[in-house]
CSV table of C-alpha atoms in Angstrom, one decimal:
chain,number,residue,atom,x,y,z
A,564,MET,CA,0.1,-0.1,0.0
A,565,GLU,CA,1.3,3.4,-1.0
A,566,THR,CA,1.9,5.9,1.8
A,567,ALA,CA,1.5,9.7,1.7
A,568,GLN,CA,5.4,10.0,2.0
A,569,ASP,CA,5.7,7.5,-1.1
A,570,GLN,CA,3.4,10.0,-3.2
A,571,ASP,CA,5.5,12.9,-1.9
A,572,VAL,CA,8.6,11.3,-3.3
A,573,ARG,CA,7.1,10.7,-6.6
A,574,ASP,CA,5.3,14.1,-6.8
A,575,GLU,CA,7.6,16.6,-8.6
A,576,LEU,CA,5.6,19.6,-8.0
A,577,ASP,CA,7.3,22.2,-5.6
A,578,PRO,CA,5.9,21.4,-2.2
A,579,LEU,CA,5.0,25.1,-1.7
A,580,LEU,CA,2.5,24.6,-4.6
A,581,ARG,CA,0.8,21.4,-3.3
A,582,PRO,CA,-1.9,23.1,-1.3
A,583,THR,CA,-2.7,25.2,-4.3
A,584,ARG,CA,-3.0,22.0,-6.5
A,585,ASP,CA,-4.8,20.2,-3.9
A,586,ALA,CA,-7.5,23.2,-3.7
A,587,LEU,CA,-7.7,23.5,-7.4
A,588,LEU,CA,-8.3,19.8,-7.9
A,589,GLY,CA,-10.8,19.7,-5.2
A,590,ARG,CA,-8.6,17.5,-2.9
A,591,GLY,CA,-8.6,20.1,-0.3
A,592,SER,CA,-10.0,23.6,0.4
A,593,TYR,CA,-8.8,26.9,1.5
A,594,ARG,CA,-8.8,27.6,5.2
A,595,LEU,CA,-10.8,30.9,5.6
A,596,PRO,CA,-12.5,32.2,8.8
A,597,ARG,CA,-16.3,31.9,8.8
A,598,TRP,CA,-16.8,35.5,8.0
A,599,LYS,CA,-14.6,35.4,4.8
A,600,ARG,CA,-16.4,32.4,3.6
A,601,LEU,CA,-19.7,34.3,3.7
A,602,LEU,CA,-18.3,37.1,2.0
A,603,GLN,CA,-16.7,35.2,-0.7
A,604,PRO,CA,-18.0,35.8,-4.4
A,605,GLY,CA,-20.2,33.0,-6.0
A,606,ALA,CA,-18.3,33.5,-9.3
A,607,ALA,CA,-16.6,30.2,-10.4
A,608,GLY,CA,-13.4,30.1,-12.5
A,609,ARG,CA,-9.9,31.4,-12.3
A,610,ALA,CA,-10.9,34.9,-10.8
A,611,ALA,CA,-12.5,33.0,-7.8
A,612,TRP,CA,-9.5,30.8,-7.5
A,613,ILE,CA,-6.9,33.7,-7.7
A,614,ARG,CA,-8.9,35.5,-4.9
A,615,LEU,CA,-8.9,32.6,-2.6
A,616,GLU,CA,-5.3,31.9,-3.4
A,617,THR,CA,-4.3,35.4,-2.8
A,618,ASP,CA,-5.4,35.1,0.8
A,619,ALA,CA,-3.8,31.8,1.1
A,620,GLN,CA,-0.5,33.2,0.0
A,621,ALA,CA,-0.6,36.0,2.5
A,622,GLU,CA,-1.5,33.8,5.3
A,623,ARG,CA,1.3,31.3,4.4
A,624,LEU,CA,3.8,34.4,4.8
A,625,GLY,CA,2.5,35.5,7.9
A,626,ARG,CA,0.3,38.4,6.6
A,627,ARG,CA,-3.1,39.2,7.8
A,628,THR,CA,-3.8,41.6,4.8
A,629,PRO,CA,-2.9,40.5,1.3
A,630,GLY,CA,-1.0,43.0,-0.9
A,631,THR,CA,-0.3,42.9,-4.7
A,632,GLU,CA,2.8,40.7,-4.0
A,633,HIS,CA,0.4,38.1,-2.7
A,634,VAL,CA,-1.8,38.4,-5.9
A,635,LEU,CA,1.3,37.9,-8.1
A,636,LEU,CA,2.0,34.8,-5.9
A,637,ALA,CA,-1.5,33.5,-6.3
A,638,VAL,CA,-1.4,34.0,-10.1
A,639,LEU,CA,2.0,32.4,-10.6
A,640,ALA,CA,0.9,29.5,-8.3
A,641,VAL,CA,-2.5,28.8,-10.2
A,642,HIS,CA,-0.6,29.0,-13.6
A,643,GLU,CA,2.4,26.8,-12.6
A,644,VAL,CA,-0.1,24.1,-11.2
A,645,ALA,CA,-2.4,24.4,-14.2
A,646,VAL,CA,0.5,24.0,-16.6
A,647,ARG,CA,1.4,20.6,-14.9
A,648,GLU,CA,-2.0,19.2,-14.2
A,649,PRO,CA,-3.9,17.9,-17.3
A,650,GLY,CA,-7.2,18.0,-15.4
A,651,LEU,CA,-7.4,21.7,-15.3
A,652,ALA,CA,-8.7,24.0,-18.0
A,653,PRO,CA,-6.4,24.5,-21.0
A,654,GLU,CA,-6.9,28.4,-20.8
A,655,ALA,CA,-5.3,28.3,-17.4
A,656,ALA,CA,-2.1,27.2,-19.0
A,657,ARG,CA,-1.5,30.0,-21.5
A,658,GLY,CA,1.9,31.4,-20.4
A,659,GLU,CA,3.2,33.9,-22.8
A,660,LEU,CA,3.1,36.7,-20.2
A,661,PHE,CA,4.5,34.4,-17.5
A,662,ASP,CA,7.4,33.5,-19.8
A,663,ARG,CA,8.0,37.2,-20.3
A,664,LEU,CA,8.1,37.9,-16.6
A,665,GLY,CA,11.0,35.8,-15.9
A,666,VAL,CA,9.9,35.0,-12.3
A,667,ASP,CA,8.6,31.8,-11.1
A,668,TYR,CA,6.5,31.0,-8.0
A,669,ALA,CA,9.6,29.5,-6.1
A,670,ARG,CA,12.0,32.5,-6.5
A,671,ALA,CA,9.2,35.1,-5.9
A,672,HIS,CA,8.0,33.2,-2.6
A,673,ALA,CA,11.7,32.7,-1.5
A,674,ALA,CA,12.4,36.6,-1.9
A,675,LEU,CA,9.1,37.4,0.1
A,676,ASP,CA,9.8,34.9,2.8
A,677,ALA,CA,13.4,36.1,3.2
A,678,GLY,CA,12.4,39.9,3.1
A,679,GLU,CA,15.0,40.5,0.5
A,680,VAL,CA,13.0,43.3,-1.5
A,681,ALA,CA,11.8,46.5,0.0
A,682,LEU,CA,8.1,47.1,-0.9
A,683,PRO,CA,6.3,50.3,-0.9
A,684,SER,CA,2.5,50.6,-0.1
A,685,ASP,CA,0.3,49.8,-3.0
A,686,PRO,CA,-1.5,52.6,-5.0
A,687,ARG,CA,-4.7,50.7,-5.0
A,688,SER,CA,-6.4,48.1,-3.0
A,689,VAL,CA,-6.0,44.4,-3.8
A,690,GLU,CA,-9.6,44.3,-4.4
A,691,GLU,CA,-9.5,46.8,-7.1
A,692,TYR,CA,-6.8,44.7,-9.0
A,693,LEU,CA,-8.6,41.5,-8.6
A,694,SER,CA,-11.7,43.2,-10.2
A,695,VAL,CA,-9.9,43.7,-13.5
A,696,GLY,CA,-10.6,40.2,-15.2
A,697,GLY,CA,-8.5,37.4,-16.2
A,698,ALA,CA,-4.9,36.5,-15.2
A,699,GLU,CA,-3.2,38.2,-17.9
A,700,GLN,CA,-5.2,41.5,-17.4
A,701,LEU,CA,-4.6,41.2,-13.9
A,702,LEU,CA,-0.7,40.8,-14.4
A,703,ASP,CA,-0.9,43.8,-16.7
A,704,ALA,CA,-2.7,46.0,-14.2
A,705,LEU,CA,-0.3,45.0,-11.4
A,706,LEU,CA,2.9,45.8,-13.5
A,707,GLN,CA,1.7,49.0,-15.1
A,708,GLU,CA,1.7,50.9,-11.8
A,709,ASP,CA,4.3,51.1,-8.9
A,710,THR,CA,2.9,48.1,-7.0
A,711,ARG,CA,4.5,45.8,-4.5
A,712,ALA,CA,4.1,43.1,-7.2
A,713,ARG,CA,6.1,45.3,-9.8
A,714,ARG,CA,8.9,46.0,-7.3
A,715,LEU,CA,9.2,42.2,-6.6
A,716,VAL,CA,9.4,41.3,-10.4
A,717,GLU,CA,11.9,44.2,-11.0
A,718,ALA,CA,14.0,43.0,-8.1
A,719,LEU,CA,14.0,39.4,-9.3
A,720,GLY,CA,14.3,40.2,-13.2
């Protein structure tokens, strides 16, 4: 009988991305306080996943309030999981913009975790950025202004 440890050895996905994969594939769920679950949008699709993943990324890095750097991590995580998981929508795997960024999830997460990059305040709220549409439009919006996400990309690029 195969153990969870055996599965982890065979699993080539970065361990930091496993909670994202499990949530996207329905094997797990996002841990949210009851009041946040009640306020979550009913919309399905990647926009809703990115919103949930943004909160999860902030929590994993010890932040109560997400910033645009957590939105960037969420978009990167959802994209990287979608590329590796055939069960997810093909549209989730488009990656021209991600390739141009030159930043992957592991590097961005490590830089934030280590506090390597000085990050200013975001010019707008995370909610305003999350309302712009799909992942590519969201990344464009994050990188056009002097956001925490843009500073992180510039520091790592």
